PDB file of C-alpha atoms in Angstrom:
ATOM      1  CA  MET A 255      56.776 115.058  68.679  1.00  0.00           C
ATOM      2  CA  GLN A 256      56.649 115.331  64.709  1.00  0.00           C
ATOM      3  CA  ARG A 257      58.480 118.383  64.677  1.00  0.00           C
ATOM      4  CA  VAL A 258      60.965 116.713  67.215  1.00  0.00           C
ATOM      5  CA  ALA A 259      61.578 113.970  64.467  1.00  0.00           C
ATOM      6  CA  ALA A 260      62.072 115.966  62.044  1.00  0.00           C
ATOM      7  CA  GLN A 261      65.415 117.629  64.698  1.00  0.00           C
ATOM      8  CA  ASP A 262      63.537 121.022  64.637  1.00  0.00           C
ATOM      9  CA  ARG A 263      65.606 122.245  67.458  1.00  0.00           C
ATOM     10  CA  GLN A 264      62.893 124.858  69.022  1.00  0.00           C
ATOM     11  CA  ALA A 265      60.346 122.206  68.846  1.00  0.00           C
ATOM     12  CA  PHE A 266      62.862 120.046  70.905  1.00  0.00           C
ATOM     13  CA  ALA A 267      63.641 123.442  73.809  1.00  0.00           C
ATOM     14  CA  ASP A 268      59.802 123.224  73.640  1.00  0.00           C
ATOM     15  CA  LEU A 269      59.162 119.638  74.827  1.00  0.00           C
ATOM     16  CA  TYR A 270      62.384 120.055  77.335  1.00  0.00           C
ATOM     17  CA  ASP A 271      60.925 122.786  78.622  1.00  0.00           C
ATOM     18  CA  ALA A 272      57.293 121.437  79.171  1.00  0.00           C
ATOM     19  CA  THR A 273      58.612 117.980  80.636  1.00  0.00           C
ATOM     20  CA  ASN A 274      62.061 118.414  82.337  1.00  0.00           C
ATOM     21  CA  THR A 275      60.611 119.260  85.235  1.00  0.00           C
ATOM     22  CA  ARG A 276      58.557 116.082  85.899  1.00  0.00           C
ATOM     23  CA  VAL A 277      61.658 113.726  84.164  1.00  0.00           C
ATOM     24  CA  PHE A 278      64.200 115.312  86.596  1.00  0.00           C
ATOM     25  CA  GLY A 279      61.593 114.807  89.878  1.00  0.00           C
ATOM     26  CA  LEU A 280      60.719 111.094  88.850  1.00  0.00           C
ATOM     27  CA  VAL A 281      65.085 110.325  87.903  1.00  0.00           C
ATOM     28  CA  LYS A 282      66.103 112.137  90.900  1.00  0.00           C
ATOM     29  CA  ARG A 283      63.456 110.076  93.171  1.00  0.00           C
ATOM     30  CA  VAL A 284      64.716 106.722  91.594  1.00  0.00           C
ATOM     31  CA  LEU A 285      68.445 107.936  92.345  1.00  0.00           C
ATOM     32  CA  ARG A 286      68.484 109.807  95.704  1.00  0.00           C
ATOM     33  CA  ASP A 287      71.498 111.993  94.018  1.00  0.00           C
ATOM     34  CA  PRO A 288      71.138 115.472  92.534  1.00  0.00           C
ATOM     35  CA  GLY A 289      74.209 115.366  90.440  1.00  0.00           C
ATOM     36  CA  TYR A 290      73.114 111.328  89.249  1.00  0.00           C
ATOM     37  CA  ALA A 291      70.143 112.807  88.071  1.00  0.00           C
ATOM     38  CA  GLU A 292      71.553 115.831  86.113  1.00  0.00           C
ATOM     39  CA  GLU A 293      73.607 113.583  84.143  1.00  0.00           C
ATOM     40  CA  THR A 294      70.229 110.896  83.814  1.00  0.00           C
ATOM     41  CA  LEU A 295      68.566 113.686  82.628  1.00  0.00           C
ATOM     42  CA  GLN A 296      70.599 114.935  80.071  1.00  0.00           C
ATOM     43  CA  GLU A 297      70.865 110.908  79.093  1.00  0.00           C
ATOM     44  CA  VAL A 298      67.068 110.667  78.590  1.00  0.00           C
ATOM     45  CA  TYR A 299      66.718 114.022  76.337  1.00  0.00           C
ATOM     46  CA  LEU A 300      69.437 112.668  74.405  1.00  0.00           C
ATOM     47  CA  GLN A 301      67.481 109.696  74.017  1.00  0.00           C
ATOM     48  CA  VAL A 302      64.283 111.594  73.413  1.00  0.00           C
ATOM     49  CA  TRP A 303      66.094 113.805  70.783  1.00  0.00           C
ATOM     50  CA  GLN A 304      67.760 110.205  68.691  1.00  0.00           C
ATOM     51  CA  ASN A 305      64.394 108.287  68.910  1.00  0.00           C
ATOM     52  CA  ALA A 306      61.902 111.033  68.434  1.00  0.00           C
ATOM     53  CA  PRO A 307      61.327 109.653  64.817  1.00  0.00           C
ATOM     54  CA  ASN A 308      60.238 105.946  67.065  1.00  0.00           C
ATOM     55  CA  TYR A 309      57.338 107.445  69.021  1.00  0.00           C
ATOM     56  CA  ARG A 310      54.115 106.186  68.463  1.00  0.00           C
ATOM     57  CA  ALA A 311      50.863 108.355  70.001  1.00  0.00           C
ATOM     58  CA  ASP A 312      48.742 105.176  69.835  1.00  0.00           C
ATOM     59  CA  MET A 313      51.053 103.866  72.970  1.00  0.00           C
ATOM     60  CA  GLY A 314      50.422 106.549  75.562  1.00  0.00           C
ATOM     61  CA  SER A 315      51.170 110.420  75.937  1.00  0.00           C
ATOM     62  CA  VAL A 316      54.418 112.329  74.947  1.00  0.00           C
ATOM     63  CA  ILE A 317      55.171 112.716  78.798  1.00  0.00           C
ATOM     64  CA  SER A 318      54.586 109.231  79.976  1.00  0.00           C
ATOM     65  CA  TRP A 319      56.880 107.905  76.695  1.00  0.00           C
ATOM     66  CA  ILE A 320      59.803 110.509  77.737  1.00  0.00           C
ATOM     67  CA  LEU A 321      58.707 109.406  81.726  1.00  0.00           C
ATOM     68  CA  THR A 322      59.501 106.006  80.706  1.00  0.00           C
ATOM     69  CA  ILE A 323      63.065 106.527  79.191  1.00  0.00           C
ATOM     70  CA  GLY A 324      63.719 108.864  82.312  1.00  0.00           C
ATOM     71  CA  HIS A 325      62.827 106.045  84.670  1.00  0.00           C
ATOM     72  CA  ARG A 326      64.473 102.878  82.537  1.00  0.00           C
ATOM     73  CA  ARG A 327      67.546 104.796  82.579  1.00  0.00           C
ATOM     74  CA  ALA A 328      67.704 105.616  85.827  1.00  0.00           C
ATOM     75  CA  VAL A 329      67.193 101.944  86.983  1.00  0.00           C
ATOM     76  CA  ASP A 330      70.066 101.163  84.590  1.00  0.00           C
ATOM     77  CA  ARG A 331      72.192 103.658  86.227  1.00  0.00           C
ATOM     78  CA  VAL A 332      71.178 102.432  89.684  1.00  0.00           C
ATOM     79  CA  ARG A 333      72.392  98.635  88.698  1.00  0.00           C
ATOM     80  CA  SER A 334      75.370 100.283  87.096  1.00  0.00           C
ATOM     81  CA  GLU A 335      76.718 101.947  90.321  1.00  0.00           C
ATOM     82  CA  GLN A 336      76.224  99.134  92.753  1.00  0.00           C
ATOM     83  CA  ALA A 337      78.005  97.070  89.613  1.00  0.00           C
ATOM     84  CA  SER A 338      80.669  98.974  89.923  1.00  0.00           C
ATOM     85  CA  THR A 339      80.634  99.763  93.410  1.00  0.00           C
ATOM     86  CA  ARG A 340      81.651  95.824  94.149  1.00  0.00           C
ATOM     87  CA  ARG A 341      84.212  96.413  91.240  1.00  0.00           C
ATOM     88  CA  GLY A 342      85.646  98.900  93.109  1.00  0.00           C
ATOM     89  CA  VAL A 343      85.396  97.214  96.383  1.00  0.00           C
ATOM     90  CA  GLU A 344      87.095  93.978  94.609  1.00  0.00           C
ATOM     91  CA  TYR A 345      89.878  96.209  93.033  1.00  0.00           C
ATOM     92  CA  SER A 346      90.237  99.028  96.209  1.00  0.00           C
ATOM     93  CA  VAL A 347      91.317  95.059  97.840  1.00  0.00           C
ATOM     94  CA  SER A 348      93.036  93.574  95.440  1.00  0.00           C
ATOM     95  CA  THR A 349      95.482  96.568  94.992  1.00  0.00           C
ATOM     96  CA  ALA A 350      95.894  97.731  98.107  1.00  0.00           C
ATOM     97  CA  THR A 351      97.795  94.753  99.538  1.00  0.00           C
ATOM     98  CA  ILE A 352     101.643  95.745 100.083  1.00  0.00           C
ATOM     99  CA  GLU A 353     104.814  94.301 101.735  1.00  0.00           C
ATOM    100  CA  THR A 354     105.700  95.153 105.198  1.00  0.00           C
ATOM    101  CA  ASP A 355     109.580  94.134 104.910  1.00  0.00           C
ATOM    102  CA  GLN A 356     110.063  97.339 103.244  1.00  0.00           C
ATOM    103  CA  VAL A 357     112.197 100.347 104.610  1.00  0.00           C
ATOM    104  CA  VAL A 358     110.959 103.455 105.305  1.00  0.00           C
ATOM    105  CA  ASP A 359     110.564 104.886 101.604  1.00  0.00           C
ATOM    106  CA  SER A 360     107.778 101.763 101.542  1.00  0.00           C
ATOM    107  CA  VAL A 361     106.410 102.910 104.273  1.00  0.00           C
ATOM    108  CA  VAL A 362     105.903 106.348 102.645  1.00  0.00           C
ATOM    109  CA  THR A 363     104.183 104.752  99.484  1.00  0.00           C
ATOM    110  CA  ARG A 364     101.969 102.574 101.435  1.00  0.00           C
ATOM    111  CA  GLU A 365     101.195 105.482 103.129  1.00  0.00           C
ATOM    112  CA  ASP A 366     100.579 107.257  99.834  1.00  0.00           C
ATOM    113  CA  ARG A 367      98.491 104.337  98.100  1.00  0.00           C
ATOM    114  CA  ARG A 368      96.162 104.169 101.647  1.00  0.00           C
ATOM    115  CA  ALA A 369      95.431 108.168 101.262  1.00  0.00           C
ATOM    116  CA  VAL A 370      94.915 107.496  97.452  1.00  0.00           C
ATOM    117  CA  ILE A 371      93.032 104.203  98.187  1.00  0.00           C
ATOM    118  CA  GLU A 372      90.959 105.707 100.453  1.00  0.00           C
ATOM    119  CA  CYS A 373      90.458 109.519  98.735  1.00  0.00           C
ATOM    120  CA  LEU A 374      88.958 106.895  95.742  1.00  0.00           C
ATOM    121  CA  GLY A 375      86.095 105.654  98.316  1.00  0.00           C
ATOM    122  CA  THR A 376      84.771 109.205  98.287  1.00  0.00           C
ATOM    123  CA  LEU A 377      84.713 109.542  94.726  1.00  0.00           C
ATOM    124  CA  THR A 378      80.791 108.659  93.564  1.00  0.00           C
ATOM    125  CA  ASP A 379      81.092 105.106  91.344  1.00  0.00           C
ATOM    126  CA  THR A 380      80.689 106.614  87.894  1.00  0.00           C
ATOM    127  CA  GLN A 381      83.443 109.406  88.752  1.00  0.00           C
ATOM    128  CA  ARG A 382      86.302 106.836  90.217  1.00  0.00           C
ATOM    129  CA  GLU A 383      85.459 103.966  87.191  1.00  0.00           C
ATOM    130  CA  SER A 384      85.249 106.387  84.635  1.00  0.00           C
ATOM    131  CA  ILE A 385      89.262 108.096  86.555  1.00  0.00           C
ATOM    132  CA  GLU A 386      90.258 104.183  86.430  1.00  0.00           C
ATOM    133  CA  LEU A 387      89.300 103.324  82.703  1.00  0.00           C
ATOM    134  CA  SER A 388      90.803 106.398  81.745  1.00  0.00           C
ATOM    135  CA  TYR A 389      94.220 105.887  83.791  1.00  0.00           C
ATOM    136  CA  TYR A 390      95.100 102.747  85.477  1.00  0.00           C
ATOM    137  CA  GLY A 391      93.266 101.169  81.977  1.00  0.00           C
ATOM    138  CA  GLY A 392      94.736 103.910  79.612  1.00  0.00           C
ATOM    139  CA  LEU A 393      91.593 104.915  77.893  1.00  0.00           C
ATOM    140  CA  SER A 394      91.085 107.458  75.846  1.00  0.00           C
ATOM    141  CA  TYR A 395      88.031 109.990  76.997  1.00  0.00           C
ATOM    142  CA  PRO A 396      86.102 109.095  73.856  1.00  0.00           C
ATOM    143  CA  GLN A 397      87.275 104.969  74.331  1.00  0.00           C
ATOM    144  CA  VAL A 398      86.044 105.445  78.228  1.00  0.00           C
ATOM    145  CA  ALA A 399      82.201 107.014  77.070  1.00  0.00           C
ATOM    146  CA  GLU A 400      81.640 104.248  74.925  1.00  0.00           C
ATOM    147  CA  ARG A 401      82.439 101.706  77.261  1.00  0.00           C
ATOM    148  CA  LEU A 402      79.965 103.178  79.802  1.00  0.00           C
ATOM    149  CA  ASN A 403      77.151 103.999  77.451  1.00  0.00           C
ATOM    150  CA  ALA A 404      77.634 107.409  78.512  1.00  0.00           C
ATOM    151  CA  ALA A 405      78.159 110.912  76.439  1.00  0.00           C
ATOM    152  CA  LEU A 406      81.889 112.609  76.007  1.00  0.00           C
ATOM    153  CA  PRO A 407      81.053 115.433  77.887  1.00  0.00           C
ATOM    154  CA  THR A 408      79.577 113.418  80.613  1.00  0.00           C
ATOM    155  CA  VAL A 409      82.422 111.089  81.115  1.00  0.00           C
ATOM    156  CA  LYS A 410      84.997 114.509  81.025  1.00  0.00           C
ATOM    157  CA  SER A 411      82.867 116.256  83.964  1.00  0.00           C
ATOM    158  CA  ARG A 412      82.756 112.518  85.185  1.00  0.00           C
ATOM    159  CA  ILE A 413      86.628 113.092  85.066  1.00  0.00           C
ATOM    160  CA  ARG A 414      87.223 116.427  85.958  1.00  0.00           C
ATOM    161  CA  ASP A 415      84.959 116.345  89.087  1.00  0.00           C
ATOM    162  CA  GLY A 416      86.903 113.142  90.035  1.00  0.00           C
ATOM    163  CA  LEU A 417      90.153 114.439  90.185  1.00  0.00           C
ATOM    164  CA  ARG A 418      89.436 117.132  91.952  1.00  0.00           C
ATOM    165  CA  ARG A 419      87.683 116.108  94.216  1.00  0.00           C
ATOM    166  CA  LEU A 420      90.743 113.566  95.034  1.00  0.00           C
ATOM    167  CA  ARG A 421      92.903 116.325  94.366  1.00  0.00           C
ATOM    168  CA  ASN A 422      91.518 117.829  97.411  1.00  0.00           C
ATOM    169  CA  CYS A 423      90.987 114.704  99.425  1.00  0.00           C
ATOM    170  CA  LEU A 424      94.938 113.981  99.302  1.00  0.00           C
ATOM    171  CA  GLU A 425      95.205 117.786 100.330  1.00  0.00           C
ATOM    172  CA  SER A 426      92.867 117.552 103.239  1.00  0.00           C
ATOM    173  CA  SER A 427      94.747 114.181 104.479  1.00  0.00           C
ATOM    174  CA  ASP A 428      98.530 115.440 103.563  1.00  0.00           C
ATOM    175  CA  GLU A 429      97.506 118.258 106.666  1.00  0.00           C
ATOM    176  CA  GLY A 430      96.043 116.097 108.745  1.00  0.00           C
TER     177      GLY A 430
END
């Protein structure tokens, strides 16, 4: 741990290799979603790397310290997802209202909006929240990352994967 605290990349790689299976297992049991568990695992090891100098051997073993970080991150993710789901449902309900006395163009617009809302519902909460902040909130990717307290590459992959999922969903709804 001292070598990791001194920013020794090889020591960190060795630590990761020795511990990631157990940490991933714990995080996956809490989150029950392999994708979320992988994202959270990245966040755990980023925190380990950044906070290695704070590790105290007198407080417990290295693996216990890392597992504690993993568990806390996973629980935080669950809480965040629950809050995000509530916000997403409230947002969907508030934006789904359309006047019904419009002409055919309005009907098409309403159907498109309904399809988008339905497809937004197929995204994970983190994907939906990232996309909403970026596209509807006008935030840049770094601003979204800061707002969600997530790494920039994580936010980029959430948005990329979410947009891909939206496209696939909308294409399949056009066929049906």
